[in-house]
Every structure is written in C-alpha cells, then in structure tokens.
mmCIF file of C-alpha atoms in Angstrom:
data_model
loop_
_atom_site.group_PDB
_atom_site.id
_atom_site.type_symbol
_atom_site.label_atom_id
_atom_site.label_comp_id
_atom_site.label_asym_id
_atom_site.label_seq_id
_atom_site.Cartn_x
_atom_site.Cartn_y
_atom_site.Cartn_z
ATOM 1 C CA UNK A 1 43.568 3.324 -51.480
ATOM 2 C CA UNK A 2 43.984 0.940 -48.543
ATOM 3 C CA UNK A 3 46.662 3.122 -46.980
ATOM 4 C CA UNK A 4 44.444 6.165 -47.362
ATOM 5 C CA UNK A 5 41.591 4.391 -45.576
ATOM 6 C CA UNK A 6 43.948 3.062 -42.891
ATOM 7 C CA UNK A 7 45.316 6.562 -42.316
ATOM 8 C CA UNK A 8 41.789 7.968 -42.072
ATOM 9 C CA UNK A 9 40.878 5.290 -39.523
ATOM 10 C CA UNK A 10 44.007 6.048 -37.475
ATOM 11 C CA UNK A 11 43.256 9.772 -37.532
ATOM 12 C CA UNK A 12 39.654 9.116 -36.530
ATOM 13 C CA UNK A 13 40.773 6.890 -33.649
ATOM 14 C CA UNK A 14 43.182 9.582 -32.463
ATOM 15 C CA UNK A 15 40.473 12.241 -32.701
ATOM 16 C CA UNK A 16 38.013 10.085 -30.742
ATOM 17 C CA UNK A 17 40.598 9.412 -28.045
ATOM 18 C CA UNK A 18 41.373 13.117 -27.796
ATOM 19 C CA UNK A 19 37.668 13.944 -27.599
ATOM 20 C CA UNK A 20 37.140 11.351 -24.848
ATOM 21 C CA UNK A 21 40.013 12.819 -22.808
ATOM 22 C CA UNK A 22 38.696 16.350 -23.281
ATOM 23 C CA UNK A 23 35.181 15.264 -22.321
ATOM 24 C CA UNK A 24 36.445 13.509 -19.175
ATOM 25 C CA UNK A 25 38.515 16.543 -18.160
ATOM 26 C CA UNK A 26 35.564 18.867 -18.731
ATOM 27 C CA UNK A 27 33.261 16.661 -16.668
ATOM 28 C CA UNK A 28 35.759 16.579 -13.789
ATOM 29 C CA UNK A 29 36.175 20.359 -13.942
ATOM 30 C CA UNK A 30 32.404 20.850 -13.861
ATOM 31 C CA UNK A 31 32.085 18.620 -10.811
ATOM 32 C CA UNK A 32 34.796 20.612 -9.031
ATOM 33 C CA UNK A 33 33.044 23.877 -9.883
ATOM 34 C CA UNK A 34 29.773 22.605 -8.456
ATOM 35 C CA UNK A 35 31.395 21.465 -5.207
ATOM 36 C CA UNK A 36 31.173 24.319 -2.731
ATOM 37 C CA UNK A 37 31.247 24.082 1.056
ATOM 38 C CA UNK A 38 27.739 23.660 2.431
ATOM 39 C CA UNK A 39 28.376 26.539 4.836
ATOM 40 C CA UNK A 40 28.237 28.875 1.820
ATOM 41 C CA UNK A 41 24.574 27.923 1.430
ATOM 42 C CA UNK A 42 23.633 27.878 5.106
ATOM 43 C CA UNK A 43 22.863 31.606 5.436
ATOM 44 C CA UNK A 44 20.392 31.347 2.556
ATOM 45 C CA UNK A 45 18.747 28.328 4.182
ATOM 46 C CA UNK A 46 18.416 30.149 7.522
ATOM 47 C CA UNK A 47 16.746 33.057 5.730
ATOM 48 C CA UNK A 48 14.328 30.723 3.914
ATOM 49 C CA UNK A 49 13.371 29.016 7.184
ATOM 50 C CA UNK A 50 12.815 32.383 8.929
ATOM 51 C CA UNK A 51 10.664 33.596 6.051
ATOM 52 C CA UNK A 52 8.607 30.393 5.885
ATOM 53 C CA UNK A 53 8.071 30.439 9.655
ATOM 54 C CA UNK A 54 6.982 34.073 9.562
ATOM 55 C CA UNK A 55 4.521 33.422 6.719
ATOM 56 C CA UNK A 56 3.099 30.393 8.537
ATOM 57 C CA UNK A 57 2.931 32.199 11.858
ATOM 58 C CA UNK A 58 5.031 29.465 13.438
ATOM 59 C CA UNK A 59 8.374 29.214 15.143
ATOM 60 C CA UNK A 60 11.115 27.292 13.421
ATOM 61 C CA UNK A 61 14.722 26.524 14.156
ATOM 62 C CA UNK A 62 17.239 25.294 11.612
ATOM 63 C CA UNK A 63 20.284 23.527 12.981
ATOM 64 C CA UNK A 64 23.051 22.630 10.555
ATOM 65 C CA UNK A 65 25.797 20.184 11.478
ATOM 66 C CA UNK A 66 28.756 19.309 9.287
ATOM 67 C CA UNK A 67 28.723 22.543 7.325
ATOM 68 C CA UNK A 68 32.253 21.904 6.008
ATOM 69 C CA UNK A 69 30.935 19.183 3.684
ATOM 70 C CA UNK A 70 31.132 19.872 -0.044
#
C-alpha cells in the first residue's frame, strides 16, 4: 500500500513538473508571437491619425522614431 502511494506521488510530481515546463514553454512562445516590429503597425497608425484629423477638421502629423522596436 505504501509503495503504491509513493509511486502515485512520484508520478504526480513528474506530471506536475512536465506541466510546468510545458506551461513555461507555451508562455514564452506566446510572447514571441506577440512581439512584432513596431514598423508593422506604423502604417495603420498613420491612417488613424489622418482619419481623425480629417474628421476633426484639423491638421495632424505623426512622427515615429525607433520603429525597429518590438
């Protein structure tokens, strides 16, 4: 009985360790997927600024520096 319980505990520990590693790997992969160069978003931001300026009847200029940042 004791060996059966000890084996179950060992298997549970191994499963928890495996799950923690998988969870960490998944989290790192998700962060990498979300990291895109800011320049990929800049064209959309320019368009939004142009549209907002047009709707407000104002002039606006968007200047982006450091667009290589992720």
